Amino acid sequence: MRVGVLTGGRDCPGLNAVVRAVVRKGVQEYGDEFVGFADGWRGPLDGETVPLGIPQVRGTLPRGGTILGTSRTHPLDHPDGVRRIRENLAKHDVEALITIGGRDTLGTAARLADEYGLPLVGVPKTIDNDLSGTDYTVGYDTAVSVATAAIDRLHTTAESHKRVLVVEVMGGDSGWIALRSGLAGGANVILIPEQPFDVDEVCAWVTSRFRASYAPIVVVGDGARPKDGSMVLQHTAEGGLGQVRLSGVGEWLAREIEHRSGKEARTTVLGHIQRGGSPSPFDRWLATRFGLHAIDAVHEGDFGRMVALHGTDVVRVPISEATARIKRVEPRLYEEVGVFFG
């Protein structure tokens, strides 16, 4: 077969490992040829391709980013988007398209498969881990590892200066990165989007920590918000997929803590550091397994499906179901870590 591959949406560690596994197994076991589409959905929309074969994927397992490039292009925003994709797939003799992406990229794939009959197979990637159809997404473990390492380092400077250090991590509308990195890094307060927080309660935890002769670390997801709704963190991004951008909660919270508690507070915003660099061993393993199973799904004609991790098994689920809702942190999981607050 002649198979297309694209990586869409925001980048994350492990994308190249997926592409490598798809190409290696496709060429070696099935005799496939591959077409790499450049920059996410823009590639099949505009017909822009990059060479993709074993020479191109050699040595890419530990490499961050994506050799195919990515963008947040939304082809269904174009009135002739479906027609252009069909024509470009036909032009390059592409019989199936493996789409590696998060909720928006795969949401588009679900519509193209279900409504327009395009032969698509999905692979889940996002540092946010917010796809409901899979236990883990490619990129999440690396982001947590990066955030945890940063929190570990910040403990020493917090203690040296007797300051409150607020660490803002990514995650959007889900708190998986904040919850796991905060717990692993020994944070004294963890704030997630699923549980609006009370600033006075946060200040009480901070004060309690100082009474125990320790300087507190507060980890906050970039989509977290106070209960009283006194701040606006979101604005609509221009172009792309029209999502909102989340930022500013860390700086805002540090100012509030300093003002209300009288304790000096500083903010560290990890930002895109969580997206960059080499993937963790777990992400390399997960991405590789996803890639191997994705090319199998193509050859079995199991289109409109996404490979997913359930426990330790790689399974297939409908892309439409996997993208229908955001996977959020359950209250019971957040309650478990509350014993460490303050």
CSV table of C-alpha atoms in Angstrom, one decimal:
chain,number,residue,atom,x,y,z
A,1,MET,CA,0.0,0.0,0.0
A,2,ARG,CA,0.9,3.6,-0.3
A,3,VAL,CA,0.2,5.2,3.1
A,4,GLY,CA,0.2,8.9,4.1
A,5,VAL,CA,1.3,10.1,7.6
A,6,LEU,CA,0.8,13.4,9.3
A,7,THR,CA,1.4,15.0,12.7
A,8,GLY,CA,-1.0,17.7,13.6
A,9,GLY,CA,-1.7,20.2,16.4
A,10,ARG,CA,0.8,21.1,19.0
A,11,ASP,CA,4.1,19.3,19.1
A,12,CYS,CA,5.2,16.9,21.8
A,13,PRO,CA,8.0,14.4,22.5
A,14,GLY,CA,7.5,11.0,20.9
A,15,LEU,CA,6.0,12.0,17.5
A,16,ASN,CA,9.0,10.8,15.6
A,17,ALA,CA,9.0,7.5,17.4
A,18,VAL,CA,5.4,6.9,16.1
A,19,VAL,CA,6.4,7.8,12.6
A,20,ARG,CA,9.5,5.6,12.8
A,21,ALA,CA,7.5,2.5,13.9
A,22,VAL,CA,4.9,3.0,11.3
A,23,VAL,CA,7.5,3.2,8.5
A,24,ARG,CA,9.8,0.4,9.8
A,25,LYS,CA,7.0,-2.1,10.1
A,26,GLY,CA,5.2,-0.9,7.0
A,27,VAL,CA,8.2,-1.2,4.8
A,28,GLN,CA,9.8,-4.4,6.3
A,29,GLU,CA,6.6,-6.5,6.9
A,30,TYR,CA,4.1,-5.1,4.3
A,31,GLY,CA,6.3,-3.7,1.6
A,32,ASP,CA,4.5,-0.3,1.9
A,33,GLU,CA,5.5,3.0,0.5
A,34,PHE,CA,5.0,6.2,2.5
A,35,VAL,CA,4.1,9.8,1.9
A,36,GLY,CA,4.8,12.3,4.6
A,37,PHE,CA,2.4,15.2,4.6
A,38,ALA,CA,4.0,18.5,5.8
A,39,ASP,CA,2.7,20.6,8.7
A,40,GLY,CA,-0.4,18.7,9.9
A,41,TRP,CA,-3.6,19.1,8.0
A,42,ARG,CA,-2.0,21.8,5.8
A,43,GLY,CA,-0.1,19.0,4.0
A,44,PRO,CA,-3.1,17.1,2.5
A,45,LEU,CA,-5.0,20.3,2.2
A,46,ASP,CA,-2.3,22.0,0.0
A,47,GLY,CA,-0.7,18.8,-1.4
A,48,GLU,CA,2.6,19.5,0.3
A,49,THR,CA,4.7,16.4,1.1
A,50,VAL,CA,8.1,15.4,2.4
A,51,PRO,CA,10.1,12.3,1.7
A,52,LEU,CA,9.3,9.5,4.1
A,53,GLY,CA,11.1,6.1,4.2
A,54,ILE,CA,13.5,4.2,6.4
A,55,PRO,CA,16.4,6.6,5.7
A,56,GLN,CA,14.3,9.5,6.9
A,57,VAL,CA,13.3,7.8,10.2
A,58,ARG,CA,16.7,6.4,11.0
A,59,GLY,CA,18.0,7.8,14.3
A,60,THR,CA,14.7,9.6,15.2
A,61,LEU,CA,13.6,7.5,18.1
A,62,PRO,CA,15.1,9.8,20.8
A,63,ARG,CA,14.5,13.0,18.8
A,64,GLY,CA,11.9,15.5,20.0
A,65,GLY,CA,9.5,17.5,17.8
A,66,THR,CA,8.4,16.1,14.4
A,67,ILE,CA,10.3,15.5,11.2
A,68,LEU,CA,7.1,16.1,9.3
A,69,GLY,CA,6.3,19.5,10.9
A,70,THR,CA,3.0,20.4,12.4
A,71,SER,CA,0.4,23.2,12.4
A,72,ARG,CA,-3.0,23.8,13.8
A,73,THR,CA,-4.7,24.0,10.4
A,74,HIS,CA,-8.3,23.1,10.4
A,75,PRO,CA,-9.3,21.8,6.9
A,76,LEU,CA,-13.0,21.8,7.6
A,77,ASP,CA,-12.8,25.6,8.0
A,78,HIS,CA,-12.3,25.7,4.2
A,79,PRO,CA,-15.4,25.3,2.1
A,80,ASP,CA,-13.6,23.1,-0.3
A,81,GLY,CA,-11.3,21.5,2.3
A,82,VAL,CA,-12.7,17.9,1.9
A,83,ARG,CA,-12.5,18.1,-1.9
A,84,ARG,CA,-8.9,19.3,-1.8
A,85,ILE,CA,-7.8,16.6,0.6
A,86,ARG,CA,-9.5,13.9,-1.6
A,87,GLU,CA,-7.7,15.3,-4.7
A,88,ASN,CA,-4.3,15.4,-3.0
A,89,LEU,CA,-4.6,11.9,-1.6
A,90,ALA,CA,-5.5,10.7,-5.1
A,91,LYS,CA,-2.7,12.7,-6.7
A,92,HIS,CA,-0.2,11.0,-4.5
A,93,ASP,CA,-1.9,7.6,-4.8
A,94,VAL,CA,-2.4,7.5,-1.0
A,95,GLU,CA,-4.7,4.6,0.0
A,96,ALA,CA,-4.8,5.4,3.7
A,97,LEU,CA,-3.8,8.2,6.1
A,98,ILE,CA,-2.4,7.7,9.6
A,99,THR,CA,-3.2,10.8,11.6
A,100,ILE,CA,-1.2,11.5,14.7
A,101,GLY,CA,-2.7,14.2,16.9
A,102,GLY,CA,-4.7,15.4,19.9
A,103,ARG,CA,-8.4,16.2,20.4
A,104,ASP,CA,-8.7,18.7,17.5
A,105,THR,CA,-6.5,16.9,14.9
A,106,LEU,CA,-8.3,13.6,15.7
A,107,GLY,CA,-11.6,15.3,15.9
A,108,THR,CA,-11.2,16.4,12.3
A,109,ALA,CA,-10.1,12.9,11.4
A,110,ALA,CA,-13.2,11.5,13.0
A,111,ARG,CA,-15.4,13.7,10.9
A,112,LEU,CA,-13.5,13.0,7.7
A,113,ALA,CA,-13.8,9.3,8.3
A,114,ASP,CA,-17.4,9.1,9.5
A,115,GLU,CA,-19.0,11.8,7.4
A,116,TYR,CA,-16.9,11.6,4.3
A,117,GLY,CA,-15.6,8.1,4.2
A,118,LEU,CA,-11.9,8.9,4.1
A,119,PRO,CA,-9.6,6.0,5.1
A,120,LEU,CA,-8.0,7.2,8.3
A,121,VAL,CA,-6.4,5.6,11.4
A,122,GLY,CA,-5.7,7.8,14.4
A,123,VAL,CA,-2.8,7.8,16.9
A,124,PRO,CA,-3.3,9.8,20.2
A,125,LYS,CA,-0.7,12.3,21.2
A,126,THR,CA,-0.9,15.2,23.6
A,127,ILE,CA,1.0,16.2,26.7
A,128,ASP,CA,-2.4,17.0,28.3
A,129,ASN,CA,-3.4,13.3,28.4
A,130,ASP,CA,-7.0,14.5,27.9
A,131,LEU,CA,-8.3,12.0,25.3
A,132,SER,CA,-11.0,9.8,26.8
A,133,GLY,CA,-10.4,6.8,24.7
A,134,THR,CA,-6.9,5.9,26.0
A,135,ASP,CA,-5.2,5.6,29.4
A,136,TYR,CA,-2.1,7.5,28.2
A,137,THR,CA,-1.2,9.7,25.2
A,138,VAL,CA,2.2,10.1,23.6
A,139,GLY,CA,4.0,13.0,25.2
A,140,TYR,CA,2.3,13.1,28.5
A,141,ASP,CA,4.9,11.1,30.5
A,142,THR,CA,7.7,13.3,29.2
A,143,ALA,CA,5.9,16.5,30.1
A,144,VAL,CA,5.3,15.1,33.7
A,145,SER,CA,9.0,14.1,33.9
A,146,VAL,CA,10.1,17.6,32.9
A,147,ALA,CA,7.8,19.3,35.3
A,148,THR,CA,8.8,17.0,38.2
A,149,ALA,CA,12.5,17.7,37.6
A,150,ALA,CA,11.8,21.4,37.7
A,151,ILE,CA,9.8,21.2,40.9
A,152,ASP,CA,12.7,19.1,42.5
A,153,ARG,CA,15.1,21.9,41.6
A,154,LEU,CA,12.8,24.7,42.9
A,155,HIS,CA,12.6,23.2,46.3
A,156,THR,CA,16.2,24.2,47.1
A,157,THR,CA,15.9,27.8,46.0
A,158,ALA,CA,12.5,28.1,47.9
A,159,GLU,CA,14.2,26.9,51.1
A,160,SER,CA,17.2,29.1,50.6
A,161,HIS,CA,15.1,32.3,50.3
A,162,LYS,CA,12.1,31.2,52.4
A,163,ARG,CA,9.8,32.1,49.5
A,164,VAL,CA,6.7,30.7,48.1
A,165,LEU,CA,7.3,29.3,44.6
A,166,VAL,CA,4.4,29.0,42.3
A,167,VAL,CA,5.0,26.6,39.4
A,168,GLU,CA,2.6,26.9,36.5
A,169,VAL,CA,2.4,23.8,34.2
A,170,MET,CA,0.4,23.2,31.1
A,171,GLY,CA,-2.6,21.0,30.7
A,172,GLY,CA,-5.4,23.2,29.4
A,173,ASP,CA,-8.8,22.1,30.7
A,174,SER,CA,-7.4,19.0,32.4
A,175,GLY,CA,-5.2,18.7,35.5
A,176,TRP,CA,-3.2,15.5,34.7
A,177,ILE,CA,0.2,17.2,34.4
A,178,ALA,CA,-0.3,19.3,37.6
A,179,LEU,CA,-1.6,16.4,39.6
A,180,ARG,CA,1.0,13.9,38.7
A,181,SER,CA,4.1,16.2,38.7
A,182,GLY,CA,2.9,17.9,41.8
A,183,LEU,CA,2.6,14.7,43.7
A,184,ALA,CA,5.8,13.3,42.3
A,185,GLY,CA,7.7,16.6,43.1
A,186,GLY,CA,6.4,16.9,46.7
A,187,ALA,CA,4.4,20.0,46.1
A,188,ASN,CA,2.5,21.4,49.1
A,189,VAL,CA,-0.4,22.7,47.1
A,190,ILE,CA,-1.8,21.3,43.7
A,191,LEU,CA,-4.4,23.3,41.9
A,192,ILE,CA,-6.2,21.8,38.8
A,193,PRO,CA,-8.9,23.1,36.4
A,194,GLU,CA,-11.4,20.4,37.6
A,195,GLN,CA,-11.4,21.8,41.1
A,196,PRO,CA,-11.8,25.7,41.4
A,197,PHE,CA,-9.7,26.9,44.3
A,198,ASP,CA,-10.2,29.2,47.2
A,199,VAL,CA,-7.3,31.7,47.4
A,200,ASP,CA,-7.7,32.1,51.2
A,201,GLU,CA,-7.5,28.4,51.6
A,202,VAL,CA,-4.3,28.3,49.5
A,203,CYS,CA,-2.8,31.1,51.7
A,204,ALA,CA,-3.7,29.1,54.8
A,205,TRP,CA,-1.8,26.0,53.4
A,206,VAL,CA,1.1,28.3,52.6
A,207,THR,CA,1.2,29.8,56.1
A,208,SER,CA,0.9,26.3,57.7
A,209,ARG,CA,3.9,25.2,55.7
A,210,PHE,CA,6.0,28.1,56.9
A,211,ARG,CA,5.1,27.3,60.5
A,212,ALA,CA,6.6,23.9,59.9
A,213,SER,CA,9.9,25.7,58.9
A,214,TYR,CA,9.5,24.8,55.2
A,215,ALA,CA,9.1,26.9,52.1
A,216,PRO,CA,6.1,25.8,50.1
A,217,ILE,CA,5.8,24.9,46.4
A,218,VAL,CA,2.4,25.5,44.8
A,219,VAL,CA,1.8,23.7,41.5
A,220,VAL,CA,-1.0,25.1,39.4
A,221,GLY,CA,-2.4,24.0,36.0
A,222,ASP,CA,-2.6,26.8,33.5
A,223,GLY,CA,-6.4,26.2,33.2
A,224,ALA,CA,-7.1,26.4,37.0
A,225,ARG,CA,-9.2,29.2,38.2
A,226,PRO,CA,-10.5,30.6,41.6
A,227,LYS,CA,-13.9,29.8,42.9
A,228,ASP,CA,-15.0,33.4,42.8
A,229,GLY,CA,-14.2,33.8,39.1
A,230,SER,CA,-12.2,37.0,39.9
A,231,MET,CA,-9.7,36.5,37.0
A,232,VAL,CA,-10.0,35.9,33.3
A,233,LEU,CA,-7.3,33.6,32.0
A,234,GLN,CA,-8.6,32.8,28.5
A,235,HIS,CA,-8.7,34.5,25.2
A,236,THR,CA,-9.4,33.1,21.8
A,237,ALA,CA,-6.3,32.4,19.8
A,238,GLU,CA,-6.1,33.9,16.3
A,239,GLY,CA,-6.3,31.5,13.4
A,240,GLY,CA,-5.5,27.9,13.7
A,241,LEU,CA,-8.1,25.7,15.3
A,242,GLY,CA,-9.7,28.6,17.2
A,243,GLN,CA,-8.9,27.3,20.7
A,244,VAL,CA,-8.4,29.4,23.7
A,245,ARG,CA,-4.9,30.0,25.2
A,246,LEU,CA,-4.5,29.6,28.9
A,247,SER,CA,-1.8,31.6,30.8
A,248,GLY,CA,-1.3,34.0,33.6
A,249,VAL,CA,-2.7,32.1,36.6
A,250,GLY,CA,0.7,31.5,38.1
A,251,GLU,CA,1.7,35.2,38.2
A,252,TRP,CA,-1.8,36.2,39.4
A,253,LEU,CA,-1.8,33.6,42.2
A,254,ALA,CA,1.7,34.6,43.4
A,255,ARG,CA,0.6,38.2,43.7
A,256,GLU,CA,-2.5,37.2,45.6
A,257,ILE,CA,-0.5,35.0,48.0
A,258,GLU,CA,2.0,37.7,48.6
A,259,HIS,CA,-0.6,40.3,49.2
A,260,ARG,CA,-2.8,38.1,51.5
A,261,SER,CA,-0.2,36.2,53.4
A,262,GLY,CA,2.7,38.7,53.5
A,263,LYS,CA,5.0,36.0,52.3
A,264,GLU,CA,7.3,36.7,49.4
A,265,ALA,CA,6.2,34.7,46.3
A,266,ARG,CA,7.7,34.1,42.9
A,267,THR,CA,6.4,32.3,39.8
A,268,THR,CA,8.0,29.8,37.4
A,269,VAL,CA,6.1,29.2,34.2
A,270,LEU,CA,7.4,26.1,32.5
A,271,GLY,CA,5.5,26.6,29.3
A,272,HIS,CA,6.9,25.0,26.1
A,273,ILE,CA,9.8,23.4,28.0
A,274,GLN,CA,7.3,20.6,28.7
A,275,ARG,CA,6.9,20.0,25.0
A,276,GLY,CA,10.5,20.0,23.9
A,277,GLY,CA,13.4,17.7,24.1
A,278,SER,CA,13.9,14.0,24.0
A,279,PRO,CA,10.9,11.7,24.9
A,280,SER,CA,11.1,9.6,28.1
A,281,PRO,CA,11.6,5.9,27.9
A,282,PHE,CA,7.9,5.3,28.5
A,283,ASP,CA,6.9,7.6,25.7
A,284,ARG,CA,9.3,5.9,23.3
A,285,TRP,CA,7.8,2.6,24.2
A,286,LEU,CA,4.2,3.8,23.9
A,287,ALA,CA,4.8,5.7,20.7
A,288,THR,CA,6.5,2.7,19.1
A,289,ARG,CA,3.7,0.3,20.1
A,290,PHE,CA,1.1,2.8,18.8
A,291,GLY,CA,2.9,3.0,15.5
A,292,LEU,CA,3.2,-0.7,15.1
A,293,HIS,CA,-0.5,-1.2,15.8
A,294,ALA,CA,-1.6,1.7,13.6
A,295,ILE,CA,0.0,0.2,10.4
A,296,ASP,CA,-1.7,-3.1,11.3
A,297,ALA,CA,-5.0,-1.3,11.4
A,298,VAL,CA,-4.4,0.2,8.0
A,299,HIS,CA,-3.8,-3.2,6.5
A,300,GLU,CA,-6.9,-4.7,8.1
A,301,GLY,CA,-9.0,-1.8,6.7
A,302,ASP,CA,-10.0,-0.8,10.2
A,303,PHE,CA,-10.6,2.9,9.4
A,304,GLY,CA,-12.2,5.5,11.6
A,305,ARG,CA,-10.4,3.9,14.6
A,306,MET,CA,-7.7,5.1,16.9
A,307,VAL,CA,-5.1,2.9,18.6
A,308,ALA,CA,-5.3,3.3,22.4
A,309,LEU,CA,-3.7,2.0,25.6
A,310,HIS,CA,-6.0,0.1,28.0
A,311,GLY,CA,-3.9,-1.2,30.9
A,312,THR,CA,-0.9,-2.6,29.1
A,313,ASP,CA,-2.9,-3.7,25.9
A,314,VAL,CA,-3.0,-1.6,22.7
A,315,VAL,CA,-6.6,-1.7,21.4
A,316,ARG,CA,-8.6,0.2,18.9
A,317,VAL,CA,-11.5,2.5,19.6
A,318,PRO,CA,-13.6,4.7,17.3
A,319,ILE,CA,-11.9,8.0,16.9
A,320,SER,CA,-15.3,9.8,17.3
A,321,GLU,CA,-15.7,8.2,20.8
A,322,ALA,CA,-12.2,9.0,21.8
A,323,THR,CA,-12.6,12.7,21.0
A,324,ALA,CA,-16.2,13.1,22.1
A,325,ARG,CA,-15.3,14.4,25.6
A,326,ILE,CA,-12.3,15.7,27.6
A,327,LYS,CA,-10.8,13.2,30.0
A,328,ARG,CA,-10.6,15.0,33.3
A,329,VAL,CA,-9.2,14.3,36.7
A,330,GLU,CA,-11.8,12.5,38.8
A,331,PRO,CA,-12.6,14.1,42.3
A,332,ARG,CA,-11.4,10.9,44.1
A,333,LEU,CA,-8.0,11.1,42.6
A,334,TYR,CA,-7.6,14.8,43.6
A,335,GLU,CA,-8.9,14.0,47.1
A,336,GLU,CA,-6.2,11.4,47.5
A,337,VAL,CA,-3.4,13.9,47.4
A,338,GLY,CA,-5.1,16.4,49.7
A,339,VAL,CA,-3.3,14.9,52.7
A,340,PHE,CA,-0.1,16.6,51.5
A,341,PHE,CA,-1.5,20.1,51.3
A,342,GLY,CA,-0.3,22.6,53.8
